[in-house]
Short mmCIF file of C-alpha atoms and ligand atoms in Angstrom, two decimals:
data_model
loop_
_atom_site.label_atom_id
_atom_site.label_comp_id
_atom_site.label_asym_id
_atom_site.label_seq_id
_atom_site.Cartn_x
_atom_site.Cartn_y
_atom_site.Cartn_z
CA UNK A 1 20.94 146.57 108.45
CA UNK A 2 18.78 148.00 105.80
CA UNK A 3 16.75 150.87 106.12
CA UNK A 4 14.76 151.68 103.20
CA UNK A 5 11.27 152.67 103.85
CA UNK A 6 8.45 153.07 102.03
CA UNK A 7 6.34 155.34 104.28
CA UNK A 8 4.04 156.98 102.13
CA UNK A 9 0.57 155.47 100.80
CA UNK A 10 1.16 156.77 97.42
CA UNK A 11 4.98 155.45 96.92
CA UNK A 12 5.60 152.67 94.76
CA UNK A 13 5.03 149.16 96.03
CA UNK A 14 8.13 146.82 97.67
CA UNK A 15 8.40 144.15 95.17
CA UNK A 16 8.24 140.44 96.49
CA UNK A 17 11.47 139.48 96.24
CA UNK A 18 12.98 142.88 96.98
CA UNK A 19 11.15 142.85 100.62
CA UNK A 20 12.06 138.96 101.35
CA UNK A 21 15.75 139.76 101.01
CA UNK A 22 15.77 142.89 102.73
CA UNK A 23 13.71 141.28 105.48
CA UNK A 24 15.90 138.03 105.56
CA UNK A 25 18.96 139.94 105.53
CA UNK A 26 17.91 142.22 108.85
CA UNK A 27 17.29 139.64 111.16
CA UNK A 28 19.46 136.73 112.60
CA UNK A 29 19.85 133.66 115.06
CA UNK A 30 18.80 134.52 118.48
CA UNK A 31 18.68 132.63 121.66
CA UNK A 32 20.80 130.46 124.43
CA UNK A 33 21.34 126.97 124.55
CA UNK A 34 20.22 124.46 126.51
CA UNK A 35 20.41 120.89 126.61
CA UNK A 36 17.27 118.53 126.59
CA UNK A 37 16.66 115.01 126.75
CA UNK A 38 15.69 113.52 123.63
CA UNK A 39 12.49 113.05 124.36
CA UNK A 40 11.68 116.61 124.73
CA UNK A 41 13.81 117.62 121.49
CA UNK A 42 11.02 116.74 118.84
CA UNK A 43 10.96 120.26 116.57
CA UNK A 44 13.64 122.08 118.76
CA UNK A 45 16.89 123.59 116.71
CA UNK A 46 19.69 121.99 116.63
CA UNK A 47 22.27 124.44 118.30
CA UNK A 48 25.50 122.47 117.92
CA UNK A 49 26.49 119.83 115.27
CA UNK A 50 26.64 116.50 116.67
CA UNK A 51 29.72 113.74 115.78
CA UNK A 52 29.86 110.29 116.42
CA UNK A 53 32.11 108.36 119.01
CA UNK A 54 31.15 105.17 117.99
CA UNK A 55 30.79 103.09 115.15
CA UNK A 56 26.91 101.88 114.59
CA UNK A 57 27.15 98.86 114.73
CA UNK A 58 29.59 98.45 116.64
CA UNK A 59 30.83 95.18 115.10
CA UNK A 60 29.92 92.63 112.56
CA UNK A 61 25.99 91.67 112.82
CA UNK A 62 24.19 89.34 111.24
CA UNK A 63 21.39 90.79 108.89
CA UNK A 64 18.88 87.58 109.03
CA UNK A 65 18.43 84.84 111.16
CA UNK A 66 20.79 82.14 110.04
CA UNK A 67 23.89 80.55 109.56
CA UNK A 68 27.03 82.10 109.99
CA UNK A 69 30.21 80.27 107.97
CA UNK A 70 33.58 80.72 106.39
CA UNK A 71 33.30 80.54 102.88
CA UNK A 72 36.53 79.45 102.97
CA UNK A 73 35.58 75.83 104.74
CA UNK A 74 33.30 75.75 101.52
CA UNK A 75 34.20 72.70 99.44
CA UNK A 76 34.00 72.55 95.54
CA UNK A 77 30.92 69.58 95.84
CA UNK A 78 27.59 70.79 95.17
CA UNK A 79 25.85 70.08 99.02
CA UNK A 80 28.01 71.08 101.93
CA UNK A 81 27.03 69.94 105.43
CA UNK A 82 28.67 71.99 108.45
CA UNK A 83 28.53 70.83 112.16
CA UNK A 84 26.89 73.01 114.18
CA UNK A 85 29.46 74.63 116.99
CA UNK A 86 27.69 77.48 118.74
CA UNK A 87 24.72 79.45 119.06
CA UNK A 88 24.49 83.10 118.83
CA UNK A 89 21.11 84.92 120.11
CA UNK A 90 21.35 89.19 119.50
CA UNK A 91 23.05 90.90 122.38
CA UNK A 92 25.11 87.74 122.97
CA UNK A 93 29.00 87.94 123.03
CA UNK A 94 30.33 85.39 120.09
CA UNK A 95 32.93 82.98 119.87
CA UNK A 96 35.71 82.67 117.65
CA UNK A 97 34.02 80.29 114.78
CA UNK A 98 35.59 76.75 115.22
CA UNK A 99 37.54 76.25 111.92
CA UNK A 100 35.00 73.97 109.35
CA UNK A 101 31.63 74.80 111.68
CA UNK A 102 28.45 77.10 111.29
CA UNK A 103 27.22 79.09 114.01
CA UNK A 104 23.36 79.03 114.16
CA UNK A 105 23.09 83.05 114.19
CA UNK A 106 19.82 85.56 114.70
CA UNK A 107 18.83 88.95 112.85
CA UNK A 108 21.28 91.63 115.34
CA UNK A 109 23.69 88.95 116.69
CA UNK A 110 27.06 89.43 115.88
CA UNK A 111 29.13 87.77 114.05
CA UNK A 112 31.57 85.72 115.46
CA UNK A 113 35.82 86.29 114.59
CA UNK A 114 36.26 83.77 111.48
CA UNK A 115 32.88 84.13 109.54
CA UNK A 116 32.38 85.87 106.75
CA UNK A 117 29.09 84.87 105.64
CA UNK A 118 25.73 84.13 107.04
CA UNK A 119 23.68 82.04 104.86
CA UNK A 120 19.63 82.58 105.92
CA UNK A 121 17.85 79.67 107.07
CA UNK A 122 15.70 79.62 104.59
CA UNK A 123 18.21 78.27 102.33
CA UNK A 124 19.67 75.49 104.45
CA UNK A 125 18.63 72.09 105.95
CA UNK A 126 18.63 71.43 109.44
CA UNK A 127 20.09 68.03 110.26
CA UNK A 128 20.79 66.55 113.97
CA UNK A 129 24.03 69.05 115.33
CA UNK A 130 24.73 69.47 111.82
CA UNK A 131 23.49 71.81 108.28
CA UNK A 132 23.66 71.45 104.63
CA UNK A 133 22.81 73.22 102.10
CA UNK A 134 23.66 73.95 98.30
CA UNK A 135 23.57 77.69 98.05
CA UNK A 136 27.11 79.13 97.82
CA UNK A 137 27.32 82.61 99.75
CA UNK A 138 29.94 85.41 98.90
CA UNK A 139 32.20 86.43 101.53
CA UNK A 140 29.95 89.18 103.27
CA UNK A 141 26.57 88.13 102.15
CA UNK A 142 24.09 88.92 105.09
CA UNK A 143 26.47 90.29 107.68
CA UNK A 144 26.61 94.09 108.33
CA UNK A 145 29.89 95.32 109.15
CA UNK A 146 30.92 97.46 111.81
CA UNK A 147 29.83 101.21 110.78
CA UNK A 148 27.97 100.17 108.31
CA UNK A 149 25.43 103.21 109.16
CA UNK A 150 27.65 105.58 111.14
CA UNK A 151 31.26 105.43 111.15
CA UNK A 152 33.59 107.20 114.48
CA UNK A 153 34.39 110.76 113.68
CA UNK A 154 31.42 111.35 111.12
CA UNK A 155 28.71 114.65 111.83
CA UNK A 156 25.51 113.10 112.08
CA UNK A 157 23.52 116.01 112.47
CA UNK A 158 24.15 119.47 111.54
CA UNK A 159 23.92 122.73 114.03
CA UNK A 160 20.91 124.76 112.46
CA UNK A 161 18.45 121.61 111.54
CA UNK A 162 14.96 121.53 113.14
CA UNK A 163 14.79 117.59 114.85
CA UNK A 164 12.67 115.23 113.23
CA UNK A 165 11.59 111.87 114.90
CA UNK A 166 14.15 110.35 112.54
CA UNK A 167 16.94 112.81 113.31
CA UNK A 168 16.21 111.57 117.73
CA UNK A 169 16.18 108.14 116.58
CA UNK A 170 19.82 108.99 114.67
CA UNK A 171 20.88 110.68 118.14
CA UNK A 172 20.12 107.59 120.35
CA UNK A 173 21.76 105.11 118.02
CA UNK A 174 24.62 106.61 119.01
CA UNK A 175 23.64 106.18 122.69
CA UNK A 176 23.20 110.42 123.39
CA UNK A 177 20.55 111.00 126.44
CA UNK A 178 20.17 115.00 125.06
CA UNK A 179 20.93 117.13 123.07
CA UNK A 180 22.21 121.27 122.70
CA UNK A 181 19.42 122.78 121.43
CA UNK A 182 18.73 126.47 120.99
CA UNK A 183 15.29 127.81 123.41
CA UNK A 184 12.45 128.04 122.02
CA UNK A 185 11.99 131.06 120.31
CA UNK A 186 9.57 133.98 122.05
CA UNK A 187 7.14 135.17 119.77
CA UNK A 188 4.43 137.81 121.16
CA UNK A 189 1.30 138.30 119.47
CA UNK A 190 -2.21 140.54 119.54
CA UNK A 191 -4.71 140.95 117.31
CA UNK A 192 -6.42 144.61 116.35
CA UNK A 193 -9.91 145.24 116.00
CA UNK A 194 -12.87 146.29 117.46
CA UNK A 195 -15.12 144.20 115.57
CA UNK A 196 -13.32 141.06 117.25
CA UNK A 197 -15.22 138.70 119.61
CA UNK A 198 -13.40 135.51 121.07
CA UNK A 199 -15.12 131.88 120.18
CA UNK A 200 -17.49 130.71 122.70
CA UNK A 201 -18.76 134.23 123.10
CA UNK A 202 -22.09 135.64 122.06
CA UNK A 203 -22.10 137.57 118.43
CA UNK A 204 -23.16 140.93 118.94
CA UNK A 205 -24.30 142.60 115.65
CA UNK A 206 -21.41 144.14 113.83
CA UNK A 207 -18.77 141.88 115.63
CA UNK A 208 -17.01 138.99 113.91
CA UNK A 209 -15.55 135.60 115.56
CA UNK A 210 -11.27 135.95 116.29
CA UNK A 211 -9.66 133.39 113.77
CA UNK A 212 -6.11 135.42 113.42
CA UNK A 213 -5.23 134.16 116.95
CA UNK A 214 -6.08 130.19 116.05
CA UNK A 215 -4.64 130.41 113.04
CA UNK A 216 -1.37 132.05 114.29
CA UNK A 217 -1.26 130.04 117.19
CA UNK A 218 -1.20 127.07 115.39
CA UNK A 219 1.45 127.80 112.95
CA UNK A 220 3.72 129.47 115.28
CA UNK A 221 3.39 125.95 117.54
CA UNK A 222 3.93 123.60 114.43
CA UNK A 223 7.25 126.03 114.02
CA UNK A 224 8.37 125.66 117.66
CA UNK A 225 7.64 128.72 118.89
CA UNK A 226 7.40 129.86 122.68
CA UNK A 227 3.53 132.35 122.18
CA UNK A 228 3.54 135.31 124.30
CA UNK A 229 -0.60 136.45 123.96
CA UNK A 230 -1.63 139.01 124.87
CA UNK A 231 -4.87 139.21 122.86
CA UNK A 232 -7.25 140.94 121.78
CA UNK A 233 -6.30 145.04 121.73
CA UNK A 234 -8.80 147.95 120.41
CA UNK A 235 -8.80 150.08 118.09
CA UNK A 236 -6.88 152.90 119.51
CA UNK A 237 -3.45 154.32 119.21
CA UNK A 238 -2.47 153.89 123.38
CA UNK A 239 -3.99 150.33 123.49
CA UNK A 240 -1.87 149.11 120.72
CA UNK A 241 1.32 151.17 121.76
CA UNK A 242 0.83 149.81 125.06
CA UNK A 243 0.56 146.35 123.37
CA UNK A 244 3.28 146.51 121.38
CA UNK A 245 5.54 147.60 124.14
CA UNK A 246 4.56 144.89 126.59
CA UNK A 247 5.44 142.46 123.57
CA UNK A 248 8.76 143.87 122.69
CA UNK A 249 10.05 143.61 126.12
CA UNK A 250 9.25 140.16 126.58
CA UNK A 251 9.37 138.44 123.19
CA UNK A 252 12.67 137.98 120.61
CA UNK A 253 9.55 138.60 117.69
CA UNK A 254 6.39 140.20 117.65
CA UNK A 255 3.56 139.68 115.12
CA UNK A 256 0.09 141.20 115.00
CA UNK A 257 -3.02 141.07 113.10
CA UNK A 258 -5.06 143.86 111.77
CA UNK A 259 -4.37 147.41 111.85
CA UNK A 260 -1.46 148.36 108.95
CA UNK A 261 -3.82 149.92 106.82
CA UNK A 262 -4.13 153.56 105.98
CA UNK A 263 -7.58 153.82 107.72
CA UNK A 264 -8.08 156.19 110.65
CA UNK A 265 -8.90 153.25 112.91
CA UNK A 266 -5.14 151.24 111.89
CA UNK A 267 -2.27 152.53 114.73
CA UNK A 268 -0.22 149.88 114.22
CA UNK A 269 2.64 151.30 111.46
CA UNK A 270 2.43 154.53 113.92
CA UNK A 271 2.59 153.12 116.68
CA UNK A 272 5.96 150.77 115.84
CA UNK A 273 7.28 154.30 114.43
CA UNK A 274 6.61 156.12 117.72
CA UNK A 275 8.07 153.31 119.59
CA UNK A 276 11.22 151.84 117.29
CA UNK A 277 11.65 152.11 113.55
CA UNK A 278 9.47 151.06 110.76
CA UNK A 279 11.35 149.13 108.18
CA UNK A 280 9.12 148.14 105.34
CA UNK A 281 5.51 148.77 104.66
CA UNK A 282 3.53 148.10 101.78
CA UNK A 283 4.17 145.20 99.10
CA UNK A 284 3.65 144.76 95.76
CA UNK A 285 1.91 141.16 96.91
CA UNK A 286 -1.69 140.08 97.33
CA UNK A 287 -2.56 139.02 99.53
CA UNK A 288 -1.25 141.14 102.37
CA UNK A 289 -0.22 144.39 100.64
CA UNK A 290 -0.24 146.63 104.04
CA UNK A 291 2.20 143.88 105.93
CA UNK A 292 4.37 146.15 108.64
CA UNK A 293 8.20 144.85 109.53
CA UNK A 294 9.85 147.11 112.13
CA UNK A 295 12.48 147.28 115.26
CA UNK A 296 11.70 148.24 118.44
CA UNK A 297 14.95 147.81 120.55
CA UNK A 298 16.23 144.06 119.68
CA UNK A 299 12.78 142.77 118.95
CA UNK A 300 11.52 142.53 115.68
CA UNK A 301 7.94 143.38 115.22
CA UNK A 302 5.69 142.17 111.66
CA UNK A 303 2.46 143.55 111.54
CA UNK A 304 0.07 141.09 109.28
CA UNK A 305 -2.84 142.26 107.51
CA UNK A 306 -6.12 141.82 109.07
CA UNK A 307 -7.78 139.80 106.46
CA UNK A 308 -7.48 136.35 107.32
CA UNK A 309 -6.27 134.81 104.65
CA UNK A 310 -3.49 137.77 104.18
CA UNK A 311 -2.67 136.30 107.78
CA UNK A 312 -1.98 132.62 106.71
CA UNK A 313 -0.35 133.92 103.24
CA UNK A 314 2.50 136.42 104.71
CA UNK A 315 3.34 134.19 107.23
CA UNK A 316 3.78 131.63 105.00
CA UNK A 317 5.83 133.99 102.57
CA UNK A 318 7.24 136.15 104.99
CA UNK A 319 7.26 135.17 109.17
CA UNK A 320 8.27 131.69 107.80
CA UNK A 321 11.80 132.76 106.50
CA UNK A 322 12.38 135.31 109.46
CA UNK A 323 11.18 132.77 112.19
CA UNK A 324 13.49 129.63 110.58
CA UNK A 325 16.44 132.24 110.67
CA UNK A 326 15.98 133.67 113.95
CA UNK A 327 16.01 130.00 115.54
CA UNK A 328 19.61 129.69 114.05
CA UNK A 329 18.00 127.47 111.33
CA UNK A 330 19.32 127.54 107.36
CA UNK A 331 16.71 129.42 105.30
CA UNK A 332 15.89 128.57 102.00
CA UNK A 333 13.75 129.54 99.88
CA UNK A 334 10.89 127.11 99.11
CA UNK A 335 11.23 125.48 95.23
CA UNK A 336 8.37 126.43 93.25
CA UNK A 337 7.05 123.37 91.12
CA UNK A 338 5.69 123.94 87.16
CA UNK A 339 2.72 122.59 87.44
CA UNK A 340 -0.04 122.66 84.59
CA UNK A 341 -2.82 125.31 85.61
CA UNK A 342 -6.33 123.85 84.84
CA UNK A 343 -7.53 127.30 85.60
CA UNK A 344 -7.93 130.47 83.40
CA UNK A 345 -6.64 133.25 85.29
CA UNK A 346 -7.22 136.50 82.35
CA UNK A 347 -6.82 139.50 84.58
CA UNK A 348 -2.87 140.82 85.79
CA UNK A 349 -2.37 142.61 88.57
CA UNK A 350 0.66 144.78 88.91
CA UNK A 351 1.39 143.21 92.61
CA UNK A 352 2.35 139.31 92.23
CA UNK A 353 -0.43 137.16 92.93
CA UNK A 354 -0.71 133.71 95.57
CA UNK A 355 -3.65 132.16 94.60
CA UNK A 356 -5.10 129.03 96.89
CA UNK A 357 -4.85 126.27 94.87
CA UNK A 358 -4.07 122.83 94.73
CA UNK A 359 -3.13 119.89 92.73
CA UNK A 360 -5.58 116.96 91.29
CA UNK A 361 -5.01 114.67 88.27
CA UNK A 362 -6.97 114.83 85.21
CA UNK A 363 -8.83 111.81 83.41
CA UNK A 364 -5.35 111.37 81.89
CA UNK A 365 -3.18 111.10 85.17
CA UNK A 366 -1.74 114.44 84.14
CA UNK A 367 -1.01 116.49 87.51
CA UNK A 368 -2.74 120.03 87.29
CA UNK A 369 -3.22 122.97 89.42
CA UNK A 370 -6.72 123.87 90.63
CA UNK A 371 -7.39 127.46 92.40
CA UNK A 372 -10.47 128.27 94.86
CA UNK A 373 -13.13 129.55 92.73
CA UNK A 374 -13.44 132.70 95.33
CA UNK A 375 -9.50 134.60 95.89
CA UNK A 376 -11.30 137.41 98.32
CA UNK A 377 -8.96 137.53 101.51
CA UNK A 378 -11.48 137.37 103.53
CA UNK A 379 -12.16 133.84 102.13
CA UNK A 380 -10.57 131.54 104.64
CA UNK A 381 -12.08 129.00 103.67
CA UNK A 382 -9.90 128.90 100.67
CA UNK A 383 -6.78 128.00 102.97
CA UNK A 384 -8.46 125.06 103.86
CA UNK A 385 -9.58 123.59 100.50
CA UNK A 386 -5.97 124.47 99.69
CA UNK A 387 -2.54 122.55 99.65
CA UNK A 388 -0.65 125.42 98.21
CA UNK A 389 0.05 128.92 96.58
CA UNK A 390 -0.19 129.28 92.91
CA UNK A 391 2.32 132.31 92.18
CA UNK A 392 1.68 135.08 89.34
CA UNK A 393 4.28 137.06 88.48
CA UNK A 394 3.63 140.40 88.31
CA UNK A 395 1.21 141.54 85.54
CA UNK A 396 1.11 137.68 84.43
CA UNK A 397 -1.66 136.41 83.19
CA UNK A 398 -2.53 132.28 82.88
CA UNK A 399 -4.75 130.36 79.77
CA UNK A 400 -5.54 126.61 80.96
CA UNK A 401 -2.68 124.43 80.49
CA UNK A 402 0.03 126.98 80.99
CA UNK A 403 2.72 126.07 83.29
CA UNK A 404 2.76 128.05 86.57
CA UNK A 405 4.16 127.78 89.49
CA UNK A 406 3.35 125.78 92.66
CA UNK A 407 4.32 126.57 96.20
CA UNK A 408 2.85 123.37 98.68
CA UNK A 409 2.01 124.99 102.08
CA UNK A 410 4.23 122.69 103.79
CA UNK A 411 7.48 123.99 102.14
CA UNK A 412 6.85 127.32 104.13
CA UNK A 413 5.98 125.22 107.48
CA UNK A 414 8.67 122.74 107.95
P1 LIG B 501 -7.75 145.49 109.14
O1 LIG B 501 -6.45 145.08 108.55
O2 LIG B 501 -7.67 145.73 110.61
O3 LIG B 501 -8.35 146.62 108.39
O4 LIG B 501 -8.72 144.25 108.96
C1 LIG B 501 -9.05 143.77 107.68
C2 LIG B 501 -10.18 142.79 107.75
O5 LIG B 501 -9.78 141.66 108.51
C3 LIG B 501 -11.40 143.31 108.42
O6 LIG B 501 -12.54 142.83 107.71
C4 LIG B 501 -11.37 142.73 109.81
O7 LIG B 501 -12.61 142.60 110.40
C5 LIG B 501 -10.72 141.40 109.54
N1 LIG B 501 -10.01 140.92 110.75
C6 LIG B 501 -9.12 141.63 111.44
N2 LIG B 501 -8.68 140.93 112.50
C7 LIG B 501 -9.30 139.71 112.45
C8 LIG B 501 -9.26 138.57 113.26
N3 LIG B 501 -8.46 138.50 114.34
N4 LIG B 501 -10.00 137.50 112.91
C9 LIG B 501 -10.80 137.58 111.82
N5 LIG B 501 -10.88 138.65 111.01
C10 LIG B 501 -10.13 139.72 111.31
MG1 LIG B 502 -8.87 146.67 111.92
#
């Protein structure tokens, strides 16, 4: 585990990429298993790979509604007319096909021993017990063969991936009722400040509406996560030591708003030192400079910024990554995109910049990268205009029609 620190306000800044490895590299996959129907498995983590028994399909099915022939009962004259010898509906058993017949055959039925073709109907004439038809099918044409999607003995889904509607449907086509999934993972949160009032509540002067909590809420739910609240917590060093240790005995993760600064009225960084061990503090990043990552016993505790758009950004950069690991998922980190900037961006900054911005086409079709005309972090309406960070290197600075790089939001949130 790593242990450099960065404790002082006046030492040099944890670089961006510095801080996400050290950060990725401290935590890991927590939690037991338990198995779920499928129905409840939407967005859970996959906590053991999953390989087929069966072939899907089964056996030979026909792919359209039909005829189903040998292509060796085909004769070398240009119409060919077949009696008719059985019919097959889907989820019928077939019959061997009588040597020189055609089966009339539907989309899903299968395919009876002795066809290897099913011409579509569309393409034949129906004639009293009997079809003709010119077309000349290939042997195979229109039939899916057994394990033609999955075949026995193949992994179908890998331990570690977050379950998609598509990935359930996968699981039931190969007739599983549930699935071992890892529980949800426990994620405590309060939010500092005495300034904080909760929606719904009258405004006092001085006081400003909670959005931390609403935003975080929603992001840790689209991630999966199990929210331990315990809301709002003063300004003062017992009520957020208190807090904190509450969270850390019942959650795997803690994460906070408000509070990491250097002010007199911010406890948080002390009070994770007085209670566990402050890892990392201060990055060379804005937003979210003053972001907190500590231990206190096995829980891991991140301590966002206040401002809310330093909320939405570090978890994005940085609760994202540790979250997705700690629920036994594969991390990766998300693929910026060199995107034209249609923005002039003159002054650098010595900490690496993510801008809100997001993408539009120009009169020309070209794809270019807009930013929010106001980058404040108190701005959050800027998250909401946005689809995505804009990232400046350290010290960078961007003409219109540069390249730069895009980050889409949902890269972070999947
Ligand atoms: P702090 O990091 O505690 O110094 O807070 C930085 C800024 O974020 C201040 O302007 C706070 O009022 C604001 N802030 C802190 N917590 C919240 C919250 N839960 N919702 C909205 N704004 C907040
Ligand atoms: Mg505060």
């Amino acid at each position: 585990m790593n242990t450099d620190m960065n404790r002082c306000d006046t030492s040099p800044l944890l670089g961006y990429q510095q801080a996400l490895e050290q950060l990725t590299r401290s935590v890991e996959a927590r939690g037991g298993m338990v198995n779920k129907p499928l129905l409840q498995a939407l967005g859970a983590v996959l906590a053991e790979s999953i390989e087929s028994q069966i072939d899907v399909p089964g056996c030979a099915m026909s792919a359209m509604d039909g005829y189903a022939i040998n292509t060796a009962d085909l004769a070398a004259q240009d119409t060919t007319t077949l009696p008719l010898s059985q019919r097959i509906a889907a989820g019928s058993v077939a019959e061997p096909l009588a040597p020189g017949t055609a089966a009339r055959i539907f989309t899903g039925a299968q395919v009876p021993s002795g066809a290897d073709a099913v011409i579509m109907q569309e393409q034949v004439q129906q004639l009293a017990g009997s079809i003709s038809f010119e077309s000349r099918p290939a042997n195979g044409d229109n039939i899916r063969p057994a394990g033609n999607d999955i075949r026995r003995g193949t992994t179908i889904l890998s331990k570690g991936c977050r379950l998609r509607a598509q990935d359930i449907g996968l699981a039931a086509s190969i007739g599983l009722q549930s699935l071992p999934l890892y529980a949800p993972l426990k994620v405590g949160i309060f939010f500092t400040g005495d300034e904080l009032v909760e929606p719904g509540e009258k405004l006092a002067p001085g006081k400003i509406y909670d959005s931390n909590r609403y935003t975080l809420y929603g992001l840790l739910e689209s991630m999966g996560c199990e929210i331990i609240d315990l809301g709002l917590v003063g300004d003062t060093l017992d009520a957020t030591r208190e807090a904190m240790s509450v969270a850390a005995t019942q959650a795997d993760l803690v994460v906070t708003t408000g509070g990491v600064s250097v002010g007199e009225e911010d406890h948080v960084r002390i009070a994770i030192e007085q209670l566990g061990e402050l890892r990392l503090w201060r990055l060379g990043i804005k937003p979210g400079k003053p972001l907190a990552y500590g231990q206190i016993d096995d829980t891991s505790f991140m301590g966002l910024p206040g401002n809310p758009v330093s909320v939405f950004a570090t978890f994005c950069l940085f609760v994202c990554p540790v979250i997705q690991i700690m629920q036994g998922r594969q991390w990766r980190k998300p693929i910026a995109l060199p995107v034209t900037a249609d923005f002039d961006w003159p002054k650098p900054d010595s900490r690496r910049e993510f801008l809100r911005a997001r993408l539009a086409t120009d009169a020309g079709q070209q794809t270019r990268v807009q930013i929010y005309p106001n980058q404040d972090s108190g701005v959050l309406t800027s998250t909401v205009w946005a689809d995505g960070f804009v990232e400046i290197a350290e010290n960078q600075t961007v003409r219109a029609g540069d390249s730069v790089n895009y980050l889409p939001f949902a890269q972070f949130l999947d």
